[in-house]
Short mmCIF file of C-alpha atoms in Angstrom, two decimals:
data_model
loop_
_atom_site.label_atom_id
_atom_site.label_comp_id
_atom_site.label_asym_id
_atom_site.label_seq_id
_atom_site.Cartn_x
_atom_site.Cartn_y
_atom_site.Cartn_z
CA MET A 189 71.74 -9.23 27.79
CA THR A 190 70.03 -12.29 26.46
CA ILE A 191 71.03 -15.63 25.07
CA ARG A 192 69.39 -17.26 22.09
CA CYS A 193 67.72 -20.57 22.80
CA GLU A 194 66.67 -23.09 20.17
CA ILE A 195 64.98 -26.36 21.01
CA VAL A 196 64.58 -28.84 18.20
CA SER A 197 63.22 -32.34 18.40
CA GLN A 198 63.76 -34.92 15.70
CA ASP A 199 60.59 -33.95 13.94
CA ARG A 200 60.30 -30.18 14.36
CA LEU A 201 61.51 -26.90 15.74
CA VAL A 202 59.91 -26.70 19.17
CA TYR A 203 61.04 -23.31 20.43
CA GLU A 204 63.28 -20.43 19.56
CA GLY A 205 63.72 -17.11 21.27
CA ASP A 206 66.07 -14.73 23.06
CA VAL A 207 65.94 -15.45 26.77
CA ASP A 208 67.60 -14.58 30.06
CA ILE A 209 68.36 -18.06 31.29
CA VAL A 210 67.99 -21.66 30.15
CA VAL A 211 67.83 -24.40 32.75
CA SER A 212 68.42 -27.83 31.31
CA PRO A 213 68.84 -31.34 32.69
CA GLY A 214 72.44 -32.30 31.94
CA ILE A 215 73.46 -35.89 32.49
CA GLU A 216 75.51 -34.80 35.48
CA GLY A 217 72.91 -32.58 37.03
CA GLU A 218 70.73 -29.64 36.19
CA MET A 219 72.49 -26.65 34.72
CA GLY A 220 71.46 -23.05 34.41
CA ILE A 221 72.91 -21.40 31.35
CA LEU A 222 73.31 -17.64 31.31
CA PRO A 223 74.43 -15.45 28.44
CA ASP A 224 78.14 -15.58 27.64
CA HIS A 225 78.55 -19.11 28.91
CA ALA A 226 81.67 -21.04 27.98
CA PRO A 227 81.24 -23.46 25.05
CA LEU A 228 79.86 -26.72 26.35
CA LEU A 229 78.57 -30.00 25.01
CA SER A 230 76.51 -32.19 27.25
CA ILE A 231 74.29 -35.19 26.96
CA LEU A 232 70.74 -34.42 28.03
CA ASP A 233 68.95 -36.40 30.67
CA PHE A 234 65.23 -37.06 30.90
CA GLY A 235 63.68 -34.00 32.42
CA LEU A 236 62.47 -30.47 32.09
CA VAL A 237 63.99 -27.60 30.21
CA ARG A 238 62.95 -24.26 31.60
CA VAL A 239 63.44 -21.08 29.65
CA ARG A 240 63.01 -17.75 31.39
CA LYS A 241 62.54 -14.38 29.82
CA GLU A 242 61.91 -11.42 32.05
CA ASN A 243 59.39 -12.99 34.37
CA GLN A 244 57.80 -15.44 31.99
CA GLU A 245 58.82 -19.03 32.12
CA GLU A 246 58.27 -21.69 29.47
CA VAL A 247 58.64 -25.33 30.40
CA PHE A 248 59.42 -28.23 28.08
CA THR A 249 59.79 -31.91 28.67
CA VAL A 250 62.74 -33.53 26.94
CA THR A 251 63.60 -37.20 26.76
CA GLY A 252 67.31 -37.24 26.24
CA GLY A 253 69.45 -35.75 23.53
CA LEU A 254 72.22 -33.24 23.42
CA VAL A 255 72.77 -29.65 24.43
CA GLU A 256 75.32 -27.42 22.80
CA VAL A 257 76.21 -24.11 24.43
CA GLN A 258 77.95 -21.25 22.69
CA PRO A 259 78.42 -17.82 24.27
CA GLU A 260 75.41 -16.46 22.42
CA ILE A 261 73.31 -19.50 21.68
CA VAL A 262 72.04 -22.64 23.35
CA THR A 263 70.99 -25.41 21.02
CA ILE A 264 69.01 -28.26 22.47
CA LEU A 265 68.78 -31.30 20.23
CA ALA A 266 66.20 -33.44 21.92
CA ASP A 267 65.10 -36.93 20.97
CA ALA A 268 61.63 -35.68 21.75
CA ALA A 269 60.51 -32.38 23.20
CA GLU A 270 57.15 -30.86 24.01
CA HIS A 271 55.94 -27.65 25.55
CA VAL A 272 54.17 -28.45 28.76
CA ASP A 273 50.97 -26.95 27.35
CA GLU A 274 51.05 -29.24 24.36
CA ILE A 275 51.13 -32.45 26.31
CA ASP A 276 48.07 -34.58 25.88
CA ALA A 277 47.32 -35.46 29.49
CA ALA A 278 44.81 -38.17 28.66
CA ARG A 279 47.22 -39.88 26.31
CA ALA A 280 50.08 -39.73 28.78
CA GLU A 281 47.85 -41.16 31.48
CA GLU A 282 46.71 -43.95 29.22
CA ALA A 283 50.27 -44.76 28.15
CA LYS A 284 51.32 -44.85 31.78
CA ASN A 285 48.55 -47.24 32.75
CA ARG A 286 49.28 -49.49 29.81
CA ALA A 287 52.98 -49.63 30.62
CA GLU A 288 52.33 -50.29 34.28
CA GLU A 289 49.93 -53.06 33.44
CA ILE A 290 52.49 -54.83 31.31
CA LEU A 291 55.26 -54.38 33.84
CA ALA A 292 53.03 -55.58 36.68
CA GLY A 293 52.75 -58.91 34.90
CA GLY A 294 56.47 -59.41 35.49
CA PRO A 295 59.25 -58.75 32.99
CA PRO A 296 58.38 -60.10 29.53
CA ASP A 297 60.35 -63.33 29.38
CA GLY A 298 63.78 -63.01 27.93
CA ASP A 299 63.00 -60.00 25.80
CA ILE A 300 65.16 -57.40 27.46
CA ASP A 301 64.86 -54.87 24.66
CA LYS A 302 61.12 -54.91 24.97
CA TYR A 303 61.31 -54.57 28.73
CA LEU A 304 63.59 -51.55 28.44
CA MET A 305 61.32 -50.02 25.83
CA ILE A 306 58.29 -50.30 28.06
CA GLU A 307 60.21 -48.97 30.99
CA ALA A 308 61.34 -45.98 28.96
CA ALA A 309 57.76 -45.39 27.86
CA LEU A 310 56.70 -45.42 31.49
CA ARG A 311 59.39 -42.92 32.43
CA ARG A 312 58.30 -40.66 29.61
CA SER A 313 54.66 -40.74 30.67
CA ASN A 314 55.57 -40.08 34.28
CA LEU A 315 57.75 -37.16 33.27
CA ARG A 316 54.95 -35.68 31.21
CA LEU A 317 52.36 -36.13 33.91
CA SER A 318 54.49 -34.60 36.62
CA ALA A 319 55.35 -31.70 34.33
CA ILE A 320 51.66 -31.07 33.80
CA LYS A 321 50.96 -31.18 37.49
CA ARG A 322 53.64 -28.69 38.31
CA TYR A 323 53.61 -26.33 35.39
CA ARG A 324 50.28 -26.39 33.55
CA SER A 325 48.46 -23.07 33.23
CA GLY A 326 50.46 -21.56 30.45
CA ARG A 327 53.10 -18.97 31.04
CA ARG A 328 53.79 -19.13 34.67
CA HIS A 329 54.63 -16.04 36.56
CA ILE A 330 57.65 -16.48 38.70
CA GLN A 331 56.95 -16.74 42.37
CA THR A 332 59.46 -14.15 43.51
CA GLU A 333 57.46 -11.41 41.88
CA PRO A 334 56.03 -8.83 44.29
CA THR A 335 52.59 -10.03 45.34
CA GLY A 336 49.41 -8.07 44.90
CA GLU A 337 50.18 -7.25 41.29
CA SER A 338 47.29 -8.08 39.03
CA ASP A 339 47.81 -9.89 35.74
CA MET B 230 45.76 -40.47 -46.58
CA ALA B 231 45.17 -42.12 -43.23
CA ASN B 232 41.82 -43.76 -43.10
CA ALA B 233 39.32 -42.86 -40.42
CA ARG B 234 39.43 -46.14 -38.56
CA GLU B 235 43.21 -46.12 -38.14
CA VAL B 236 43.14 -42.59 -36.79
CA LYS B 237 40.37 -43.52 -34.41
CA LEU B 238 42.48 -46.33 -32.99
CA ARG B 239 45.41 -44.00 -32.45
CA ILE B 240 43.21 -41.48 -30.68
CA LYS B 241 42.05 -44.17 -28.36
CA SER B 242 45.55 -45.30 -27.44
CA VAL B 243 46.79 -41.72 -26.95
CA LYS B 244 43.87 -41.05 -24.66
CA ASN B 245 44.69 -44.18 -22.70
CA ILE B 246 48.25 -42.98 -22.23
CA ALA B 247 46.98 -39.63 -21.03
CA GLN B 248 44.82 -41.38 -18.50
CA VAL B 249 47.73 -43.38 -17.12
CA THR B 250 50.05 -40.42 -16.90
CA ARG B 251 47.35 -38.35 -15.27
CA ALA B 252 46.89 -41.02 -12.62
CA LEU B 253 50.65 -41.18 -12.03
CA GLN B 254 50.71 -37.43 -11.74
CA ALA B 255 48.00 -37.47 -9.11
CA VAL B 256 49.77 -40.17 -7.12
CA SER B 257 53.06 -38.29 -7.23
CA ALA B 258 51.33 -35.08 -6.23
CA SER B 259 50.05 -36.60 -3.02
CA ARG B 260 53.36 -38.36 -2.35
CA VAL B 261 55.42 -35.26 -2.88
CA ARG B 262 53.30 -33.40 -0.38
CA LYS B 263 53.87 -36.09 2.24
CA ALA B 264 57.56 -36.34 1.48
CA MET B 265 57.92 -32.58 1.74
CA ASP B 266 56.19 -32.55 5.10
CA THR B 267 58.53 -35.17 6.53
CA MET B 268 61.55 -33.50 5.01
CA PHE B 269 60.73 -30.04 6.29
CA SER B 270 59.90 -31.31 9.74
CA THR B 271 63.25 -33.05 10.15
CA ARG B 272 65.26 -30.31 8.48
CA PRO B 273 65.71 -28.11 11.60
CA TYR B 274 67.12 -31.02 13.59
CA ALA B 275 69.42 -32.17 10.81
CA ASN B 276 70.67 -28.64 10.22
CA LYS B 277 71.32 -28.04 13.90
CA ALA B 278 73.04 -31.38 14.24
CA TRP B 279 75.27 -30.54 11.28
CA GLN B 280 76.00 -27.19 12.87
CA VAL B 281 77.04 -28.80 16.14
CA LEU B 282 79.25 -31.19 14.20
CA THR B 283 80.96 -28.35 12.37
CA HIS B 284 81.46 -26.53 15.65
CA VAL B 285 83.09 -29.61 17.07
CA ALA B 286 85.24 -29.97 13.99
CA ARG B 287 86.31 -26.36 14.15
CA GLN B 288 87.96 -26.65 17.51
CA PRO B 289 91.66 -26.23 17.80
CA GLY B 290 93.42 -29.57 17.74
CA ARG B 291 90.61 -31.25 15.84
CA GLU B 292 93.02 -33.72 14.29
CA ASN B 293 93.33 -35.58 17.53
CA LEU B 294 89.81 -35.10 18.74
CA HIS B 295 88.12 -38.08 17.19
CA PRO B 296 89.06 -40.51 14.42
CA LEU B 297 86.00 -39.51 12.41
CA LEU B 298 87.22 -35.94 12.26
CA THR B 299 90.75 -36.80 11.28
CA LYS B 300 91.85 -36.13 7.73
CA ARG B 301 94.04 -38.87 6.33
CA ALA B 302 97.20 -37.76 4.62
CA ASP B 303 97.10 -40.55 2.09
CA VAL B 304 93.73 -41.23 0.48
CA LYS B 305 93.79 -44.71 -1.03
CA ASN B 306 90.11 -45.59 -1.18
CA VAL B 307 86.85 -43.72 -1.21
CA ILE B 308 83.26 -44.72 -0.64
CA VAL B 309 80.51 -43.00 -2.55
CA ILE B 310 76.94 -43.22 -1.30
CA MET B 311 74.59 -42.53 -4.19
CA ILE B 312 70.88 -42.04 -3.75
CA SER B 313 68.68 -42.63 -6.78
CA GLY B 314 65.14 -43.91 -7.29
CA ASP B 315 63.74 -47.44 -7.48
CA ARG B 316 61.50 -46.56 -10.38
CA GLY B 317 61.83 -44.74 -13.65
CA LEU B 318 59.42 -42.33 -15.32
CA ALA B 319 60.66 -39.60 -13.07
CA GLY B 320 61.85 -37.14 -15.67
CA PRO B 321 65.52 -36.29 -15.39
CA TYR B 322 65.71 -37.24 -11.69
CA ASN B 323 67.63 -40.52 -11.98
CA SER B 324 69.79 -39.57 -14.92
CA ASN B 325 70.85 -36.27 -13.33
CA ILE B 326 72.20 -37.78 -10.13
CA ILE B 327 73.80 -40.70 -11.95
CA LYS B 328 75.40 -38.45 -14.53
CA TYR B 329 76.72 -36.17 -11.79
CA THR B 330 78.14 -39.12 -9.89
CA PHE B 331 79.95 -40.42 -12.97
CA GLU B 332 81.27 -36.97 -13.69
CA LYS B 333 82.83 -36.91 -10.24
CA PHE B 334 83.77 -40.53 -9.69
CA GLY B 335 83.60 -42.29 -13.06
CA LYS B 336 87.35 -41.99 -13.40
CA TYR B 337 88.46 -41.09 -9.92
CA GLU B 338 92.15 -41.02 -9.07
CA VAL B 339 91.75 -43.70 -6.40
CA PRO B 340 89.48 -46.76 -6.38
CA ALA B 341 85.91 -45.85 -5.50
CA GLN B 342 83.43 -48.23 -3.93
CA PHE B 343 79.77 -47.50 -4.17
CA ILE B 344 76.94 -47.82 -1.71
CA SER B 345 73.87 -47.50 -3.86
CA ILE B 346 70.41 -46.61 -2.65
CA GLY B 347 67.77 -47.13 -5.31
CA ARG B 348 67.42 -49.76 -8.03
CA LYS B 349 67.98 -47.46 -11.01
CA GLY B 350 71.34 -46.31 -9.75
CA THR B 351 72.46 -49.84 -8.95
CA GLU B 352 71.56 -51.03 -12.44
CA LEU B 353 73.63 -48.34 -14.06
CA LEU B 354 76.61 -48.83 -11.77
CA HIS B 355 76.50 -52.52 -12.68
CA ARG B 356 76.39 -51.80 -16.38
CA ARG B 357 79.38 -49.51 -16.10
CA GLY B 358 81.27 -52.16 -14.17
CA MET B 359 81.61 -50.09 -11.00
CA ASN B 360 82.49 -51.64 -7.70
CA ILE B 361 79.32 -51.87 -5.63
CA MET B 362 79.89 -52.81 -2.00
CA ALA B 363 76.28 -52.57 -0.87
CA ASP B 364 72.96 -51.83 -2.43
CA PHE B 365 69.75 -50.83 -0.72
CA ARG B 366 66.42 -50.84 -2.47
CA ASP B 367 62.71 -50.75 -1.75
CA LEU B 368 63.01 -48.42 1.19
CA PRO B 369 59.64 -47.64 2.75
CA ALA B 370 57.81 -44.73 1.13
CA GLU B 371 58.10 -42.80 4.35
CA PRO B 372 61.37 -44.00 5.84
CA SER B 373 62.09 -43.49 9.52
CA PHE B 374 65.53 -42.87 10.90
CA VAL B 375 65.81 -46.50 11.96
CA ASP B 376 65.27 -47.71 8.37
CA VAL B 377 68.16 -45.67 7.10
CA SER B 378 70.60 -45.43 9.99
CA ALA B 379 72.25 -48.73 9.01
CA ILE B 380 73.53 -47.12 5.83
CA GLY B 381 75.23 -44.34 7.73
CA ARG B 382 76.65 -46.78 10.26
CA LEU B 383 78.04 -48.91 7.47
CA ALA B 384 79.92 -45.92 6.08
CA VAL B 385 81.21 -45.01 9.53
CA ASP B 386 82.39 -48.58 10.18
CA GLU B 387 84.15 -48.84 6.84
CA PHE B 388 85.84 -45.53 7.47
CA LEU B 389 86.99 -46.48 10.95
CA SER B 390 88.26 -49.89 9.87
CA GLY B 391 90.39 -48.19 7.24
CA ASN B 392 88.62 -49.63 4.19
CA ALA B 393 87.91 -46.12 3.06
CA ASP B 394 89.72 -42.87 3.68
CA GLU B 395 86.93 -40.59 2.55
CA VAL B 396 83.17 -40.97 2.24
CA TYR B 397 81.05 -38.91 -0.13
CA LEU B 398 77.31 -38.57 -0.30
CA MET B 399 75.60 -37.94 -3.64
CA TYR B 400 71.95 -36.98 -3.46
CA THR B 401 69.34 -34.67 -4.92
CA ASP B 402 68.63 -31.53 -2.99
CA PHE B 403 65.00 -30.47 -3.00
CA VAL B 404 64.87 -26.75 -3.77
CA ASN B 405 61.24 -26.48 -4.78
CA MET B 406 58.62 -28.27 -6.84
CA VAL B 407 60.29 -27.51 -10.16
CA LYS B 408 63.93 -27.36 -9.12
CA GLN B 409 65.95 -30.23 -7.70
CA ASP B 410 69.73 -30.18 -7.79
CA PRO B 411 72.14 -33.09 -7.59
CA VAL B 412 74.70 -32.33 -4.89
CA MET B 413 77.84 -33.85 -3.47
CA LYS B 414 78.58 -33.71 0.22
CA LYS B 415 81.71 -34.95 1.90
CA LEU B 416 80.51 -37.02 4.80
CA LEU B 417 83.74 -38.27 6.35
CA PRO B 418 86.08 -37.01 7.55
CA LEU B 419 84.01 -34.05 8.45
CA GLU B 420 84.63 -30.92 6.42
CA TYR B 421 84.16 -27.84 8.47
CA GLU B 422 84.60 -25.17 5.80
CA THR B 423 81.84 -26.36 3.50
CA GLU B 424 78.62 -25.05 4.94
CA VAL B 425 77.63 -21.52 4.12
CA GLY B 426 76.01 -19.00 6.37
CA LEU B 427 75.31 -21.22 9.27
CA VAL B 428 77.62 -20.10 12.00
CA GLU B 429 76.23 -16.89 13.38
CA ALA B 430 78.49 -16.94 16.38
CA GLU B 431 81.98 -17.83 15.18
CA PHE B 432 83.26 -20.63 17.26
CA GLY B 433 84.83 -19.45 20.48
CA ALA B 434 84.31 -15.82 19.56
CA ARG B 435 84.24 -14.72 23.13
CA LYS B 436 85.06 -11.13 23.72
CA ASP B 437 87.43 -11.92 26.55
CA GLY B 438 89.26 -14.44 24.38
CA ALA B 439 88.65 -17.28 26.80
CA SER B 440 89.24 -20.88 25.85
CA ALA B 441 87.67 -21.87 22.58
CA SER B 442 87.45 -25.55 23.36
CA TYR B 443 84.32 -27.22 24.62
CA LEU B 444 83.65 -28.31 28.12
CA TYR B 445 82.20 -31.80 28.00
CA GLU B 446 79.70 -33.52 30.22
CA PRO B 447 80.25 -36.41 30.86
CA GLY B 448 83.55 -36.78 28.98
CA GLN B 449 84.81 -35.83 25.57
CA THR B 450 85.20 -39.37 24.29
CA GLU B 451 81.78 -40.49 25.49
CA ILE B 452 80.04 -37.57 23.86
CA LEU B 453 81.92 -37.61 20.59
CA ASP B 454 81.62 -41.39 20.27
CA GLU B 455 77.91 -41.02 20.70
CA ILE B 456 77.10 -38.03 18.57
CA ILE B 457 79.47 -38.10 15.63
CA PRO B 458 78.37 -41.47 14.19
CA ARG B 459 74.76 -40.68 14.97
CA PHE B 460 74.78 -37.27 13.36
CA THR B 461 76.61 -38.68 10.37
CA ALA B 462 73.84 -41.22 9.96
CA LEU B 463 71.37 -38.39 10.34
CA GLN B 464 72.92 -36.58 7.39
CA VAL B 465 72.34 -39.69 5.29
CA PHE B 466 68.76 -39.87 6.52
CA GLN B 467 68.08 -36.26 5.62
CA ALA B 468 69.67 -36.81 2.20
CA VAL B 469 67.31 -39.75 1.62
CA LEU B 470 64.31 -37.62 2.53
CA GLU B 471 65.45 -34.79 0.26
CA SER B 472 65.99 -37.26 -2.57
CA PHE B 473 62.58 -38.87 -2.10
CA ALA B 474 60.82 -35.54 -2.21
CA SER B 475 62.84 -34.63 -5.29
CA GLU B 476 61.95 -37.89 -7.01
CA HIS B 477 58.23 -37.43 -6.48
CA ALA B 478 58.35 -33.78 -7.51
CA SER B 479 60.32 -34.63 -10.61
CA ARG B 480 57.94 -37.44 -11.53
CA MET B 481 54.96 -35.23 -11.01
CA VAL B 482 56.32 -32.57 -13.35
CA ALA B 483 57.31 -35.17 -15.95
CA MET B 484 53.87 -36.79 -15.82
CA LYS B 485 52.16 -33.46 -16.08
CA SER B 486 53.97 -32.60 -19.28
CA ALA B 487 53.33 -36.11 -20.61
CA THR B 488 49.62 -35.65 -19.94
CA ASP B 489 49.64 -32.26 -21.62
CA ASN B 490 51.43 -33.63 -24.66
CA ALA B 491 49.07 -36.57 -24.95
CA THR B 492 46.04 -34.30 -24.70
CA GLU B 493 47.41 -32.04 -27.39
CA LEU B 494 48.21 -34.98 -29.64
CA ALA B 495 44.72 -36.36 -29.14
CA GLY B 496 43.33 -33.02 -30.27
CA LEU B 497 45.42 -33.02 -33.45
CA LEU B 498 44.45 -36.59 -34.22
CA GLN B 499 40.82 -35.73 -33.70
CA LEU B 500 41.09 -33.05 -36.41
CA GLU B 501 42.73 -35.53 -38.74
CA TYR B 502 39.99 -38.03 -37.99
CA ASN B 503 37.29 -35.46 -38.77
CA LYS B 504 38.95 -34.65 -42.06
CA ALA B 505 39.23 -38.31 -43.00
CA ARG B 506 35.62 -38.86 -42.10
CA GLN B 507 34.41 -35.88 -44.16
CA LEU B 508 36.46 -37.06 -47.07
CA GLY B 509 34.86 -40.48 -46.76
CA ILE B 510 31.36 -39.03 -46.74
CA THR B 511 32.10 -36.73 -49.68
CA SER B 512 33.33 -39.58 -51.80
CA GLU B 513 30.34 -41.72 -50.89
CA ILE B 514 27.97 -38.94 -51.91
CA LEU B 515 29.89 -38.50 -55.13
CA ASP B 516 29.48 -42.19 -55.80
CA ILE B 517 25.74 -42.11 -55.21
CA VAL B 518 25.24 -38.94 -57.21
CA GLY B 519 27.36 -40.36 -60.03
CA GLY B 520 25.38 -43.60 -59.96
CA ALA B 521 22.02 -41.76 -59.99
CA GLU B 522 23.06 -39.60 -62.91
CA ALA B 523 24.22 -42.61 -64.88
CA LEU B 524 20.81 -44.23 -64.34
CA ALA B 525 18.94 -41.07 -65.38
CA LYS B 526 20.59 -41.05 -68.81
#
């Protein structure tokens, strides 16, 4: 039995497919969603959405949004979402350095909105970079697989 | 009989017109492509968001769920958001949406207030003495959600404060390059029966008949307060994008037929000019020949 998973960001459809389990960062902790889950609405936190089908896992970074669960479908409405393989590492690194540089010079005087914006940018870059570090190399085979099997 | 010089002048001006319309056509062609790209890329999100909203609205006990979902027994005032263009020369685009709006709300049973997006629509509402509460014009050519979200928020605020009991959205749906349809969508309170073919899994259609209501994380109020106004604004945003794409497509088609007509007319005039010129030459020759013969006698 599978559950349908659709990930959309504000500017495109990022992923759709029938999968075994969706793990998503809810605001009150990570949740694993299996087929036939009770209807649920949750705010999404910054983090990683992992989608597993048989023994293939796809990983996405999401930066907030909403997840709607129905017994047969999970809809993830993300403010921004990217497959881990799509992330531009150089750009993320650069954005991180830029944000850190600005923040190192102390909080921009009085402009709290700007400060929060830069901080959010920094969190996004860090999320992307750590996702790359952990999950790059395409479709990851799950560790619990019997060893010695060739790809 | 038109003389050759007059015809020549007309040819020149017709050709000038053709040049202008051709340029407009080219501009619209590139704009429509861009507008379509933006529109299609945000469509999945807007559709999903609308789907989530209808799921929410479908729950048992929706009347008490959230004020924005609650139907009011007594409708005393409505707000109509109408999206038209800032500029003319767009074929039937502006007149279609305006005509459709007047058909629906020109003589509505309760007072209607208008939020107008686009100069052309505002002008006409003024002329007809309609009650305009807000007008937005000169939106950026490629609007972002932030540019438009204020319009949606305004509608939500007016609805919540009781100034309006229903909010309608009138816009032009982009079907394809040659077909754009004016449509009416009820924005608030949310209608859950309207959308066709979008709910694959009927809400709460669990085989074991378990609870059909949502679980909420964090809480129901927090989530609904956050998403309902936002998704409502998103519907307005998507409507603006659809309308923009429709406007450019409609203008492109109109300009193409104007160019074609002008080219055809120039061809006809050219024939007329040739005839006039031949006639002129013939009569000159006749004159000369006549003169020569008179001398020879």
